[in-house]
XYZ file of C-alpha atoms in Angstrom:
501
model
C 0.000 0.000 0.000
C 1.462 3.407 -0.611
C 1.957 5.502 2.117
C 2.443 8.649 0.722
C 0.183 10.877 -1.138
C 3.034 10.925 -4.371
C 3.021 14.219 -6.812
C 0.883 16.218 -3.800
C 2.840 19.663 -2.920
C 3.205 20.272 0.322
C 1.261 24.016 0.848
C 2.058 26.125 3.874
C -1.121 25.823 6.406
C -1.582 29.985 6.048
C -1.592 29.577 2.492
C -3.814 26.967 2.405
C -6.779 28.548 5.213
C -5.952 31.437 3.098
C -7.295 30.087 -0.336
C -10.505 28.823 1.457
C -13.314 31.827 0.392
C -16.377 33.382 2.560
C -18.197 30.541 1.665
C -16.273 27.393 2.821
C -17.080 29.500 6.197
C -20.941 30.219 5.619
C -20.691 26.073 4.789
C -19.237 25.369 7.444
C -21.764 27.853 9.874
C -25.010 26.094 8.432
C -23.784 22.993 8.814
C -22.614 23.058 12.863
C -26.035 24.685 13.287
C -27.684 21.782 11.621
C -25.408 19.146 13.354
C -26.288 21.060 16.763
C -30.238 20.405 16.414
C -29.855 16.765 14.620
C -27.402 15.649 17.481
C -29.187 17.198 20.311
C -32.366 15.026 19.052
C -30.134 11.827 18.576
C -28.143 11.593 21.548
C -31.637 11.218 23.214
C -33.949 9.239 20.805
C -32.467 5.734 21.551
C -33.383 6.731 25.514
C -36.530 8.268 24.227
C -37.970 5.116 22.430
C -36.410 2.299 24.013
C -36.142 1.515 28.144
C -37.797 0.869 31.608
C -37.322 4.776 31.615
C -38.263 5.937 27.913
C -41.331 7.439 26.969
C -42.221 5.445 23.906
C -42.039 1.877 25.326
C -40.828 0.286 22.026
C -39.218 -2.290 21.518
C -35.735 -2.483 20.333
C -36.871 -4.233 17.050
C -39.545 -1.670 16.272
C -36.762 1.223 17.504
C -34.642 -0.433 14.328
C -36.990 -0.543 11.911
C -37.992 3.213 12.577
C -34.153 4.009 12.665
C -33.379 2.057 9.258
C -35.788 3.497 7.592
C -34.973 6.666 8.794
C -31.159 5.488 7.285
C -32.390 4.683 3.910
C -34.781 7.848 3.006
C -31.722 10.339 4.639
C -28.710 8.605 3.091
C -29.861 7.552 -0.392
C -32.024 10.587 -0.959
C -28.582 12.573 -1.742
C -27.716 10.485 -4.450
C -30.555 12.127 -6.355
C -31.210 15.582 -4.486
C -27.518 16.156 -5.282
C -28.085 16.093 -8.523
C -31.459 18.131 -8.109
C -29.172 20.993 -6.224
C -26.981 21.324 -9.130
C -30.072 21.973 -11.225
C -32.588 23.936 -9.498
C -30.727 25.861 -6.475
C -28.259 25.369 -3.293
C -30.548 27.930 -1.706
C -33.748 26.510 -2.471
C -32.483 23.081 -1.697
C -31.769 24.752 2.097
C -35.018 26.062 2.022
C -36.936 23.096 1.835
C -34.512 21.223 4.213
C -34.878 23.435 7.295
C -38.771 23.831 6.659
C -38.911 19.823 6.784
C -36.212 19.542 9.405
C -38.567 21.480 11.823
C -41.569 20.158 11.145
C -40.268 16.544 12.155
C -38.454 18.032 15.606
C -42.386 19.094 16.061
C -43.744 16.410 15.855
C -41.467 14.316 17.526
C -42.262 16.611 20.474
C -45.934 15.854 20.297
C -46.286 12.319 19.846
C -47.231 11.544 23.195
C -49.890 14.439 23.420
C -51.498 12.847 19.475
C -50.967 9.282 19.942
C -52.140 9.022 23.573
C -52.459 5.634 25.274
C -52.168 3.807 21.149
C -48.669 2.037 21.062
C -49.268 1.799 17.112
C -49.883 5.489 17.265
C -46.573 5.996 18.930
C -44.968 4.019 16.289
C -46.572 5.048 13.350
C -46.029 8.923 14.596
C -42.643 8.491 15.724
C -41.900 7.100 12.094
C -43.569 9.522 10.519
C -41.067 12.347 12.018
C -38.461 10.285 11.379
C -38.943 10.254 7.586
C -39.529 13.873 7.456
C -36.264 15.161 9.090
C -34.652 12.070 7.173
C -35.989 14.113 3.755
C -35.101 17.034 5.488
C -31.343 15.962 6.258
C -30.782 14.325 2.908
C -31.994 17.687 1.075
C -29.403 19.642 2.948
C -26.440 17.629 3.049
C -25.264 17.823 -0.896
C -25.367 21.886 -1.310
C -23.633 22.108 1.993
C -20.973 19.403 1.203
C -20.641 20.622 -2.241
C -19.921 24.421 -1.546
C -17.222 23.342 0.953
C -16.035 20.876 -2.294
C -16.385 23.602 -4.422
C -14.292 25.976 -2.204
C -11.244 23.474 -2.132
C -8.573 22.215 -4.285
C -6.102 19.427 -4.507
C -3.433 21.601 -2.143
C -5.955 22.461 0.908
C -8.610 19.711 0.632
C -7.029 17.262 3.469
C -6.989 20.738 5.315
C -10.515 21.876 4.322
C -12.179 18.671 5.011
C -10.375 18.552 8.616
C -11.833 21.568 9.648
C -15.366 21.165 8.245
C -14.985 17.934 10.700
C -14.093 19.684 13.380
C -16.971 22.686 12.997
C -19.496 19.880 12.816
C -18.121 18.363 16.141
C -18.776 21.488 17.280
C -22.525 21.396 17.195
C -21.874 17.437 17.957
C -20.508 18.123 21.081
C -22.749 21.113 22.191
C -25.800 19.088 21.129
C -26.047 16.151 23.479
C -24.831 18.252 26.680
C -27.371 20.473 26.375
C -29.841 17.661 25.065
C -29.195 15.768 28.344
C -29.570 18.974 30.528
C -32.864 20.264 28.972
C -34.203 16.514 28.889
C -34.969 16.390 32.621
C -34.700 12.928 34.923
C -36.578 9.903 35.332
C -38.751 11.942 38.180
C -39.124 15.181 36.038
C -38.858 14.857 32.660
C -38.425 17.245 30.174
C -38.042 15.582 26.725
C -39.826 17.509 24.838
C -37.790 20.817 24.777
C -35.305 18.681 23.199
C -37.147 18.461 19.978
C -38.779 22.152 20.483
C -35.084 23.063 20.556
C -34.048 21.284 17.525
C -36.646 23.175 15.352
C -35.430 26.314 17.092
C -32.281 26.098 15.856
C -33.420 24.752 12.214
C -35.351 28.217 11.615
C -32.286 30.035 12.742
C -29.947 28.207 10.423
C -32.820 28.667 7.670
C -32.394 32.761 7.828
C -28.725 32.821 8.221
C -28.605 30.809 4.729
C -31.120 32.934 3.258
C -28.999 36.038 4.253
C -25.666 34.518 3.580
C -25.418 31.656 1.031
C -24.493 32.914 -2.032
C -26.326 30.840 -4.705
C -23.444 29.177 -7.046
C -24.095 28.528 -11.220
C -26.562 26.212 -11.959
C -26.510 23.656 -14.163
C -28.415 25.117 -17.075
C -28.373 21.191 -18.991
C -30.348 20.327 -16.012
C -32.637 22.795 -15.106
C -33.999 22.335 -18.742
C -34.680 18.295 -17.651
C -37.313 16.660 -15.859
C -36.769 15.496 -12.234
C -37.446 12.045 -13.909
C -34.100 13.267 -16.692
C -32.411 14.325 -13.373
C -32.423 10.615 -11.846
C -31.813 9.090 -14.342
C -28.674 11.122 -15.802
C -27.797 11.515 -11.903
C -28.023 7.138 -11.423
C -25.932 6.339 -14.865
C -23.155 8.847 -13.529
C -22.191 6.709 -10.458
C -22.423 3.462 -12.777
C -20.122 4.703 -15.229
C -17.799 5.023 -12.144
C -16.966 1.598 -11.739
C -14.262 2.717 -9.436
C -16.431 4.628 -7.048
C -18.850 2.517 -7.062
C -16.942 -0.747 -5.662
C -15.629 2.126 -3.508
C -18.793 3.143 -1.736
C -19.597 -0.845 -1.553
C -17.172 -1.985 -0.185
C -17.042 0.679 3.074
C -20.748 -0.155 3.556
C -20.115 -2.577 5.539
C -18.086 -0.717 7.903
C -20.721 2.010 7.936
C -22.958 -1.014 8.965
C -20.845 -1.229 12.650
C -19.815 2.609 12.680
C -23.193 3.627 13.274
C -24.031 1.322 15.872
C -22.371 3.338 18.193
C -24.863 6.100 18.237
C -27.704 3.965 17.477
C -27.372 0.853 19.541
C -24.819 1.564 22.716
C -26.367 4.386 24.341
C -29.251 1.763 25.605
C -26.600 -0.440 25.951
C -24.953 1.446 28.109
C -27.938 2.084 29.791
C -28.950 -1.144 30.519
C -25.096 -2.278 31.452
C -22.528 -0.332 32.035
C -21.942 1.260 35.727
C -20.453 4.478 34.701
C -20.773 5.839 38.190
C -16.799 6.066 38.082
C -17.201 8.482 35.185
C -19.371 10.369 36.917
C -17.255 10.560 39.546
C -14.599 11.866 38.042
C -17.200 14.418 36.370
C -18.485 15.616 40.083
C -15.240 15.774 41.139
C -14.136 18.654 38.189
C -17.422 20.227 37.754
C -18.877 19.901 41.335
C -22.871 20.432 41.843
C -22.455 21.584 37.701
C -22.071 18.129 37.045
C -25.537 17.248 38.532
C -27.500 17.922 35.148
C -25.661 15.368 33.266
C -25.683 12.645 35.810
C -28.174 10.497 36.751
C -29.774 9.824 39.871
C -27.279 7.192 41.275
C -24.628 9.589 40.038
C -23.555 7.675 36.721
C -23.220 9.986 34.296
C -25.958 10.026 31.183
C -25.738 7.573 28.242
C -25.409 10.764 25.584
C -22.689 11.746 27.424
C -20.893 8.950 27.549
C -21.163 8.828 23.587
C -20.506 12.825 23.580
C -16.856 11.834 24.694
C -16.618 11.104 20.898
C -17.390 14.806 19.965
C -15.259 16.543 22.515
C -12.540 13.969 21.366
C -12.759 14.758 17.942
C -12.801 18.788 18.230
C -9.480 18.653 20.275
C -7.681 15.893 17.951
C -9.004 16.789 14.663
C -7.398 19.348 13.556
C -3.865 18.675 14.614
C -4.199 14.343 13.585
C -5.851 16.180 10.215
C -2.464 18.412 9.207
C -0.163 15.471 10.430
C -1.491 12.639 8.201
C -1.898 14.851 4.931
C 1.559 13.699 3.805
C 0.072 10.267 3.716
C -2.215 9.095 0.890
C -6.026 9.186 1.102
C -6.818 5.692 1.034
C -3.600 5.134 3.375
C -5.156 7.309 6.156
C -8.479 5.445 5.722
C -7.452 2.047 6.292
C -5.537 2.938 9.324
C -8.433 5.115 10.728
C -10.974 1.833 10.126
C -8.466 -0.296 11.694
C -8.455 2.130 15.312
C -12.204 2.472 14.637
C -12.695 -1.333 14.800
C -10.656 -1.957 17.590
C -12.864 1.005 19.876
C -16.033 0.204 18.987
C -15.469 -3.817 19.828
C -13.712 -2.382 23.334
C -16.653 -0.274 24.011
C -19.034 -2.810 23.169
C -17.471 -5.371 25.308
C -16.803 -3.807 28.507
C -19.062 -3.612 31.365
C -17.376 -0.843 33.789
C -17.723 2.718 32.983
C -13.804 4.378 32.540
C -13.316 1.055 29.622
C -16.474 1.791 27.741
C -14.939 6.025 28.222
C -11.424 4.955 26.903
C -12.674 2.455 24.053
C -15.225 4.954 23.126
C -12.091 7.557 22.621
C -10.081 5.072 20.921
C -13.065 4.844 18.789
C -13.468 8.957 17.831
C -9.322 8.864 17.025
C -9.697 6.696 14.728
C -13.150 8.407 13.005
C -11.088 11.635 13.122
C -8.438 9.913 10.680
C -11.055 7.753 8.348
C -14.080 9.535 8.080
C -12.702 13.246 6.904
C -10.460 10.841 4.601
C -14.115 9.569 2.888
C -15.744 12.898 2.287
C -12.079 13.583 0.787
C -11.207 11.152 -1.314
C -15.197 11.308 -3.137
C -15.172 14.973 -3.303
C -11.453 15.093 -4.805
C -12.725 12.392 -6.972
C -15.727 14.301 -8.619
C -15.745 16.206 -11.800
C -15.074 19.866 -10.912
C -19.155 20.320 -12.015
C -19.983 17.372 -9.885
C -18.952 18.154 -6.692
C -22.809 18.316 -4.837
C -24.084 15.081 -6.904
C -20.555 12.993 -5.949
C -21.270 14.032 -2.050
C -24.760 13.067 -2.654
C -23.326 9.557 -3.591
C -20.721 9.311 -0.405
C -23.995 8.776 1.667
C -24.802 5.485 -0.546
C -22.732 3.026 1.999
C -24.324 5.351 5.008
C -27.659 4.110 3.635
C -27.264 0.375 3.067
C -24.637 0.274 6.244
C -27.307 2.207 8.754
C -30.260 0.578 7.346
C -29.417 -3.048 7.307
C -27.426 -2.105 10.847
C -30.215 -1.045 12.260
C -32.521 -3.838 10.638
C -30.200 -6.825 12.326
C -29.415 -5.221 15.597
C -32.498 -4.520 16.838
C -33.874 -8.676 16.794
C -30.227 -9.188 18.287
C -30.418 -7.010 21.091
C -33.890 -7.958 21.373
C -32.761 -11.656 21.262
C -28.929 -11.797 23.453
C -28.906 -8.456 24.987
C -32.471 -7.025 26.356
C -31.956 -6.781 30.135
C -35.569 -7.476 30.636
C -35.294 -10.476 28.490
C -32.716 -11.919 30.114
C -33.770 -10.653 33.714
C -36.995 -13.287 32.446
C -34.962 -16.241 31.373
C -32.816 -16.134 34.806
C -36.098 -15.597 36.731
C -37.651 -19.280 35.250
C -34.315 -21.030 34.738
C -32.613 -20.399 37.903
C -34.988 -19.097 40.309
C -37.936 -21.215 39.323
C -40.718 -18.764 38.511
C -43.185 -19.517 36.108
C -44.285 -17.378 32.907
C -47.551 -16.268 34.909
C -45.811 -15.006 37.516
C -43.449 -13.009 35.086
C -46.692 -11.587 33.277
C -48.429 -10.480 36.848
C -45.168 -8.827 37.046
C -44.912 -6.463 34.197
C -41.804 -5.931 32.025
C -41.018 -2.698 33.868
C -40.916 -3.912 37.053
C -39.257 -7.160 35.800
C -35.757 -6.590 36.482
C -35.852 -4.867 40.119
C -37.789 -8.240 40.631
C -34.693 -9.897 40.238
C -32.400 -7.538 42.269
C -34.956 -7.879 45.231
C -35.102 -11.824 44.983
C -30.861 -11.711 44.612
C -30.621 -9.452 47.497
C -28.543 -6.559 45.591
C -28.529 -3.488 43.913
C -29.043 -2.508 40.089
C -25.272 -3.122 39.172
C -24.789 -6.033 41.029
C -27.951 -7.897 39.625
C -26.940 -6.672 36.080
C -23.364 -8.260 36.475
C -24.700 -11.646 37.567
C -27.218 -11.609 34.267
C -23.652 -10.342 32.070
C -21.766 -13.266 33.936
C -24.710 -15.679 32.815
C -26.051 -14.351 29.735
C -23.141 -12.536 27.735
C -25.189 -10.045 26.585
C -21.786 -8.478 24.635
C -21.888 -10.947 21.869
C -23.713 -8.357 19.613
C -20.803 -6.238 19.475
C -18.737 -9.441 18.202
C -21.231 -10.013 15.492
C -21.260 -5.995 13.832
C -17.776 -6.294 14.758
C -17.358 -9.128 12.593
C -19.346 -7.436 9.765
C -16.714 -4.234 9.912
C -13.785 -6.288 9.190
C -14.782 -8.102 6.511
C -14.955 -4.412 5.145
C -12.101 -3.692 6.863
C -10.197 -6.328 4.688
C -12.026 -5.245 1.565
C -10.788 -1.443 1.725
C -7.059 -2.469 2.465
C -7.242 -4.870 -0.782
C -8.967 -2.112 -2.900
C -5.833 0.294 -1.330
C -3.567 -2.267 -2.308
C -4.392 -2.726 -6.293
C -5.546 0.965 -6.637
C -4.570 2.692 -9.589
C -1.943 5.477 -9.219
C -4.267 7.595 -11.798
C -6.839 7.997 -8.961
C -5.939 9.903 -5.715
C-alpha cells in the first residue's frame, strides 16, 4: 500500500486557510447549526424510544426498523437531491430542508400528546417524524458538502475537510450536553424541549442561509430536464464510475458497525454499564455543575458517555488532520478503520464505565483519521461540475450500512442483549418462577424483581445476568461485519490505480 500521497505539494497551512473563500465558512456555519439540532435530538432518541425509563415503550426491534428506515430515506435521498441541487438551487435546496427539518423536531415533540395511550400510534407517529427530518437531512447535506467541495482544491482539501470535521463536532458536542440537561430525569422529565429546541435552531440556520449563502451557477443542462431526466442522468453517472462505485460498496459494511455506536450503545450502556466512576470523576471537576448530566445514582448520562466522541474529535481533529496529509487518502483510511474497529469492539465489550470512556475515545481517534479521509477522497474524486451530486453519492454506503445495521441489531439485542429479556430467562431457569408469575409482574418492574429476589442493587444484579447471559456478543457479530470491510478497503488500497488519488 502506498503511504504517501506521491506528486501532492506540500502548501504552507496559512496559504492553504488562506485560499478557502467566505463561503467554505458560511458552509461550514449552516452545517454546525444543523449538526447542533440533529445531534441534540439523537443523543436522546435511543433513551426516548427504548427503556424501563423511555417514553415510547418500544421495543428495540420496532426502535430499528424506525431508525433504518430513517437510514435509507436520509442517506440515499442525496444520491438524487444532489443532482437536483446542481439543477434547481443550493438555496432553495436549504429552504426546503430546514422547513422539513422542523416540522419533524415538532412532531417528535408531540407524539405523546397525538398518539395518547395507542402504542401503534406511537410508532406510526414516531416514524412519521423520522422520515420527514430524514428528507429534510438528505436535502441539505449535498449543497452544503458541495460548496465546501467547491471551495477546495487538490493543495488544501485534506486541510478543508479537517476543519469542516471539526466545525461539525462542534454542534456534535454542544448538542447532546445540552440535550441531556434540557431533557430532565426519570422523576421530572423534560423531553420535549429537546425536539422544540431542535426546530429552534433549524429556523435560525434557515435565515442565516437565506442572508448569507451565495447561490453558485446552476446547471443550465439540467434545469432544462425533468426530475425524472435528473435521476436518471444523476443514477448512470455513479455506474459509469466503476471505481467509485466498488468504492462506496465496499465501506458499507463498515458504515454497517460505525453507526451502531450512536444507534445501539447508548441503551446499551444504559442497561449495562456502571459508569458511576465516570461520573465521579465528572463531580469531582465540575462539582454540583455536574448534577444535570448525571443520573440519579450519580452515573453519568448515556449521551454523554457517547458525547466523549465529539469533545474527542474537536481537540484531535485538527492537529491528527495536518499530520497525516503527507500520507495518501486511502492510506489514512485504512488505518483510521483499523483504530475504529478496535474502539467500537472495546466499548461494546466492557461492562465498567472508565473502559467503555477509553474504548469509546479510541473509537473517535480513529473516526477523526477515516471519516474526513471519505468525504475527501469522493469529493477530490468528482468532476469539478460534480462536486454536490458525488457528495450526494458518499452517503450510498451510510444508507445500506445504517439501514441493514439497524434492521439486524435490533432482533439481536432484542434476542442476546435485552436486560428485561434476560432478567426473564434467569427468573424461570434459575430461580424457578413460572411465565404467569413473570406476566403479573410487568416488564417494567421485571428486572428490580430480580435484584430484590438476589438481594442486591441494580449493578450487582446486572453483572450476575452479564456473567450468565453474555449479553456483549452483539458487538462481536457488527464487529465481525466491519472487518470483513475492513479487509475489503485495504485490498482495494492495495491494487488501486496510481491515476486515482
Amino acid at each position: 500500500m502506498n503511504q504517501s500521497a506521491s506528486g501532492k505539494e506540500k502548501v504552507p497551512v496559512i496559504a492553504q486557510v488562506r485560499q478557502m473563500g467566505a463561503m467554505f465558512w458560511i458552509a461550514n456555519g449552516s452545517e454546525a447549526l444543523e449538526r447542533l439540532a440533529f445531534f441534540g435530538v439523537r443523543a436522546v432518541l435511543p433513551l426516548y424510544m427504548f427503556g424501563s425509563d423511555s417514553v415510547l415503550h418500544l421495543s428495540m426491534t420496532e426502535k430499528g426498523v424506525i431508525f433504518g428506515i430513517w437510514a435509507l430515506i436520509q442517506c440515499l435521498l442525496p444520491m438524487i437531491s444532489g443532482g437536483y441541487t446542481e439543477a434547481y438551487g443550493y438555496r432553495r435546496s436549504l429552504v426546503a430542508a430546514f422547513s422539513l427539518n422542523a416540522l419533524g423536531y415538532l412532531l417528535m415533540a408531540n407524539i405523546i400528546t397525538l398518539a395518547s395511550d395507542s402504542h401503534a400510534g406511537r410508532f406510526s407517529l414516531m416514524l412519521a417524524a423520522a422520515c420527514l427530518v430524514g428528507i429534510g437531512t438528505a436535502i441539505f447535506k449535498p449543497p452544503v458538502q458541495g460548496m465546501v467541495a467547491k471551495t477546495l482544491n487538490e493543495g488544501n482539501s485534506s486541510l478543508g475537510f479537517g476543519i469542516f470535521y471539526w466545525v461539525v463536532n462542534i454542534g456534535g458536542a454542544l448538542a447532546p450536553t445540552l440535550a441531556a440537561m434540557i431533557r430532565g430525569t426519570a422523576e421530572n422529565p423534560t423531553w420535549e424541549n429537546v425536539f422544540y429546541g431542535a426546530a429552534i435552531v433549524s429556523a435560525i440556520n434557515l435565515v442565516f442561509c437565506l442572508v448569507f449563502f451565495a447561490e453558485p451557477e446552476k446547471d443550465a443542462s439540467k434545469a432544462r430536464q425533468n426530475p425524472v431526466m435528473v435521476f436518471a442522468e444523476t443514477m448512470t453517472q455513479l455506474w459509469q464510475d466503476k471505481a467509485m462505485f466498488r468504492f462506496l460498496l465496499i465501506i458499507s459494511g463498515f458504515w454497517l458497525m460505525f453507526m451502531q455506536i450512536w444507534d445501539l450503545l447508548p441503551n446499551f450502556i444504559d442497561e449495562w454499564v456502571d459508569a458511576r466512576d465516570v461520573g465521579g470523576v465528572l463531580t469531582s471537576l465540575l462539582g454540583d455543575g455536574a448534577k444535570a448530566l448525571l443520573t440519579a445514582d450519580g452515573a453519568l448520562k448515556p449521551e454523554m458517555m457517547i458525547n466523549i466522541n465529539s469533545y474527542t474529535i474537536i481537540i484531535f481533529v485538527l492537529p491528527l488532520t495536518w499530520f497525516l496529509g503527507r500520507y495518501s487518502m486511502l492510506f489514512s483510511l485504512v488505518l483510521g478503520m483499523a483504530i475504529a474497529m478496535i474502539g467500537f469492539l472495546g466499548a461494546g465489550l466492557g461492562h465498567a464505565g472508565y473502559l467503555v470512556a477509553l474504548f469509546i475515545f479510541i473509537f473517535s481517534i480513529g473516526e477523526i483519521i477515516c471519516s474526513p479521509k471519505f468525504s475527501e477522497y469522493v469529493g477530490m474524486s468528482a468532476p469539478p461540475d460534480k462536486k454536490a451530486q458525488y457528495m450526494g453519492y458518499s452517503n450510498m454506503p451510510f444508507a445500506f450500512g445504517w439501514f441493514i445495521g439497524n434492521i439486524i441489531s435490533g432482533p439481536l439485542y432484542d434476542t442476546f442483549s435485552s436486560k428485561t429479556r434476560l432478567a426473564k430467562r434467569y427468573l424461570i431457569e434459575e430461580l424457578g418462577m413460572t411465565g404467569d408469575e413473570l406476566t403479573a409482574i410487568g416488564d417494567k418492574e421485571i428486572f428490580p424483581a430480580l435484584a430484590a429476589k438476589l438481594g442486591l442493587d441494580q449493578y450487582e444484579a446486572a453483572d450476575v445476568l452479564w456473567q450468565a447471559y453474555h449479553p456483549w456478543v452483539i458487538w462481536l457479530i457488527l464487529g465481525a461485519v466491519g472487518l470483513a470491510s475492513l479487509i475489503g478497503m485495504v485490498h482495494m488500497a492495495r491494487n488501486k490505480s496510481q491515476r486515482r488519488p
